[in-house]
């Protein structure tokens, strides 16, 4: 089955084949591995899922297609990935993996059985004990932090305070390239635009831009522990210094609001402040960038999407939602809070359960004609921002950035494509496209 070769090539992948149960089961057979797994995991569920988790590049128009068969009804509901990397790429004891919409939905919404405690706790790699807030906090405590931060990310606040700035940045950046007829959409645009918005929201000094991205790259994308630890020390030193500055001289931005904020009538502790500022730094920096790069790659490789949006701008909101559904750049994991039985198997307290969003977002049991990009799709409840209490706090902001970008782009740039011969390989995950040279005709 070509779809699971180390580098999947478009020609190898036959979508129709994979709708057949026997093909899906053959594909499953091909990824079974003889690696150690806990005793309560049946051997026939032990598989290597690296190819579906963003770790293997491909050059497909739909880079998530290789994971498509994993949601087939014939595929067992619980798989086990023994080589699941943990934070900083460190080895783990492996993870259960759910691939069907219904099961992913349960993991995100059933807080009695699935915990997010300690998620994104990179700081533990350098001995820090504060928590990543709000992501690493379970209900009921989670809601007090979420309620505190929510007003800064509400649609009304975004319209009032952020959208004018978002539009100004987008227009300035597009005007600077329109007459050139080309841009590296990933490196010079997608990487820059949302980070400028984010830095403005938080009040971070613009001169830190490149340094922040370098630190983030080291934390999320290197396998070398010392490099990760050095970057973590640098980030946390910087953030603590910045927090101290805002304590002494408040301003109108979000870090200052956190530093001087109150929860349940009391000031925030040092750990709460750094926990929030750190996690916003990690979560807000390059998620939109990855989405933009993949969105433009898809439009360039499938120009009918450009044509449709250009002809009918009322499709933009639906198109953004469909780009998000078809480009789930992150998967998420939870830990079982107790022993229980699920789909006939024993789950043990502490077991990790990973949700494969690239499979759930295309589950035919939930989405009609799931691999078709349809900007008129109704009820598009995908998992790109997950679901349940931890649904991405920045989702409204991200959507607004993507919408404004498309509105202004189609007003200024004609049909575009990818420069001939350019590498269109993509890692279907975060920071997935490093370079995307786009070209268009200049009048
Ligand atoms: C397209 C862009 C984005 C994507 C795909 C994305 C994705 C996600 C995902 C998957 C989660 C949940 C992780 C989990 O439950 O394990 C999450 C949570 C979160 N995201 Fe985003 N994110 C995006 C943009 C942003 C932005 C721009 C910000 C902030 C400026 C942000 C802030 C957060 C926060 C604070 C949480 C934690 C929410 C909570 O635990 O209650 N995100 N995001």
mmCIF file of C-alpha atoms and ligand atoms in Angstrom, residues 108 116 119 132-137 142 145-146 149 153 194 198 201-202 254 276 279-292 324 327-334 357 383-395 397-399 401-402 430, ligand 1:
data_model
loop_
_atom_site.group_PDB
_atom_site.id
_atom_site.type_symbol
_atom_site.label_atom_id
_atom_site.label_comp_id
_atom_site.label_asym_id
_atom_site.label_seq_id
_atom_site.Cartn_x
_atom_site.Cartn_y
_atom_site.Cartn_z
ATOM 1 C CA UNK A 108 -11.984 15.722 24.587
ATOM 2 C CA UNK A 116 -5.071 17.088 30.618
ATOM 3 C CA UNK A 119 -0.030 18.968 29.348
ATOM 4 C CA UNK A 132 0.940 25.499 31.763
ATOM 5 C CA UNK A 133 -2.264 27.501 32.225
ATOM 6 C CA UNK A 134 -5.008 26.902 31.158
ATOM 7 C CA UNK A 135 -4.070 23.880 29.030
ATOM 8 C CA UNK A 136 -2.538 21.756 31.782
ATOM 9 C CA UNK A 137 -5.308 22.342 34.341
ATOM 10 C CA UNK A 142 -9.622 25.178 34.701
ATOM 11 C CA UNK A 145 -8.433 30.649 34.441
ATOM 12 C CA UNK A 146 -10.453 30.280 31.279
ATOM 13 C CA UNK A 149 -8.613 35.021 29.886
ATOM 14 C CA UNK A 153 -10.211 36.585 23.060
ATOM 15 C CA UNK A 194 0.209 36.279 12.750
ATOM 16 C CA UNK A 198 0.321 38.161 18.546
ATOM 17 C CA UNK A 201 -1.756 41.584 21.575
ATOM 18 C CA UNK A 202 0.689 40.543 24.289
ATOM 19 C CA UNK A 254 -2.381 41.303 27.708
ATOM 20 C CA UNK A 276 -0.313 31.797 31.653
ATOM 21 C CA UNK A 279 1.528 28.958 27.641
ATOM 22 C CA UNK A 280 0.174 31.845 25.570
ATOM 23 C CA UNK A 281 3.689 32.335 24.230
ATOM 24 C CA UNK A 282 3.848 28.670 23.242
ATOM 25 C CA UNK A 283 0.298 28.332 21.895
ATOM 26 C CA UNK A 284 -0.066 31.634 20.111
ATOM 27 C CA UNK A 285 3.174 31.953 18.238
ATOM 28 C CA UNK A 286 3.158 29.808 15.135
ATOM 29 C CA UNK A 287 -0.094 27.855 14.955
ATOM 30 C CA UNK A 288 -1.703 30.366 12.597
ATOM 31 C CA UNK A 289 1.516 30.513 10.562
ATOM 32 C CA UNK A 290 1.383 26.777 9.855
ATOM 33 C CA UNK A 291 -2.284 27.052 8.918
ATOM 34 C CA UNK A 292 -1.643 29.918 6.481
ATOM 35 C CA UNK A 324 -9.111 24.338 9.319
ATOM 36 C CA UNK A 327 -5.460 20.920 7.961
ATOM 37 C CA UNK A 328 -5.536 19.726 11.565
ATOM 38 C CA UNK A 329 -2.005 20.758 12.434
ATOM 39 C CA UNK A 330 -2.037 19.351 15.985
ATOM 40 C CA UNK A 331 -3.142 16.162 17.677
ATOM 41 C CA UNK A 332 -3.775 16.067 21.409
ATOM 42 C CA UNK A 333 -3.386 13.506 24.131
ATOM 43 C CA UNK A 334 -5.028 12.949 27.511
ATOM 44 C CA UNK A 357 -7.425 14.684 14.532
ATOM 45 C CA UNK A 383 -11.263 18.938 15.941
ATOM 46 C CA UNK A 384 -8.562 21.306 14.716
ATOM 47 C CA UNK A 385 -9.177 23.423 17.824
ATOM 48 C CA UNK A 386 -10.068 20.192 19.720
ATOM 49 C CA UNK A 387 -13.358 20.218 21.675
ATOM 50 C CA UNK A 388 -14.613 20.308 25.258
ATOM 51 C CA UNK A 389 -13.263 22.655 27.907
ATOM 52 C CA UNK A 390 -9.821 23.039 26.331
ATOM 53 C CA UNK A 391 -11.136 24.156 22.936
ATOM 54 C CA UNK A 392 -8.512 26.591 21.646
ATOM 55 C CA UNK A 393 -8.842 29.938 23.370
ATOM 56 C CA UNK A 394 -7.330 31.663 20.334
ATOM 57 C CA UNK A 395 -9.789 30.091 17.868
ATOM 58 C CA UNK A 397 -8.576 35.254 16.751
ATOM 59 C CA UNK A 398 -7.107 32.642 14.410
ATOM 60 C CA UNK A 399 -10.296 32.535 12.324
ATOM 61 C CA UNK A 401 -6.769 36.496 10.957
ATOM 62 C CA UNK A 402 -7.405 33.915 8.256
ATOM 63 C CA UNK A 430 3.030 22.262 12.998
HETATM 64 C C1 LIG B 1 -4.956 28.009 13.597
HETATM 65 C C2 LIG B 1 -4.381 28.338 14.740
HETATM 66 C C3 LIG B 1 -4.464 27.530 16.005
HETATM 67 C C4 LIG B 1 -4.629 26.188 16.166
HETATM 68 C C5 LIG B 1 -4.776 25.124 15.089
HETATM 69 C C6 LIG B 1 -4.668 25.936 17.594
HETATM 70 C C7 LIG B 1 -4.842 24.694 18.166
HETATM 71 C C8 LIG B 1 -5.065 24.473 19.505
HETATM 72 C C9 LIG B 1 -5.347 23.190 20.067
HETATM 73 C C10 LIG B 1 -5.388 21.884 19.282
HETATM 74 C C11 LIG B 1 -5.543 23.355 21.405
HETATM 75 C C12 LIG B 1 -5.904 22.299 22.441
HETATM 76 C C13 LIG B 1 -4.778 21.439 22.845
HETATM 77 C C14 LIG B 1 -5.237 20.359 23.783
HETATM 78 O O1 LIG B 1 -6.374 20.370 24.258
HETATM 79 O O2 LIG B 1 -4.443 19.474 24.070
HETATM 80 C C15 LIG B 1 -5.380 24.761 21.685
HETATM 81 C C16 LIG B 1 -5.515 25.324 22.938
HETATM 82 C C17 LIG B 1 -5.185 26.624 23.201
HETATM 83 N N1 LIG B 1 -4.807 27.580 22.285
HETATM 84 FE FE1 LIG B 1 -4.744 27.383 20.276
HETATM 85 N N2 LIG B 1 -4.507 27.117 18.267
HETATM 86 C C18 LIG B 1 -4.389 28.111 17.340
HETATM 87 C C19 LIG B 1 -4.204 29.455 17.606
HETATM 88 C C20 LIG B 1 -4.080 29.996 18.855
HETATM 89 C C21 LIG B 1 -3.772 31.368 19.132
HETATM 90 C C22 LIG B 1 -3.546 32.431 18.063
HETATM 91 C C23 LIG B 1 -3.722 31.491 20.491
HETATM 92 C C24 LIG B 1 -3.418 32.689 21.354
HETATM 93 C C25 LIG B 1 -3.098 33.862 20.948
HETATM 94 C C26 LIG B 1 -4.028 30.195 21.068
HETATM 95 C C27 LIG B 1 -4.110 29.921 22.418
HETATM 96 C C28 LIG B 1 -4.535 28.725 22.952
HETATM 97 C C29 LIG B 1 -4.780 28.532 24.383
HETATM 98 C C30 LIG B 1 -4.583 29.534 25.493
HETATM 99 C C31 LIG B 1 -5.189 27.205 24.526
HETATM 100 C C32 LIG B 1 -5.550 26.470 25.828
HETATM 101 C C33 LIG B 1 -7.046 26.516 26.038
HETATM 102 C C34 LIG B 1 -7.481 25.833 27.314
HETATM 103 O O3 LIG B 1 -6.803 24.938 27.806
HETATM 104 O O4 LIG B 1 -8.553 26.209 27.818
HETATM 105 N N3 LIG B 1 -4.229 29.311 20.042
HETATM 106 N N4 LIG B 1 -5.085 25.421 20.508
#
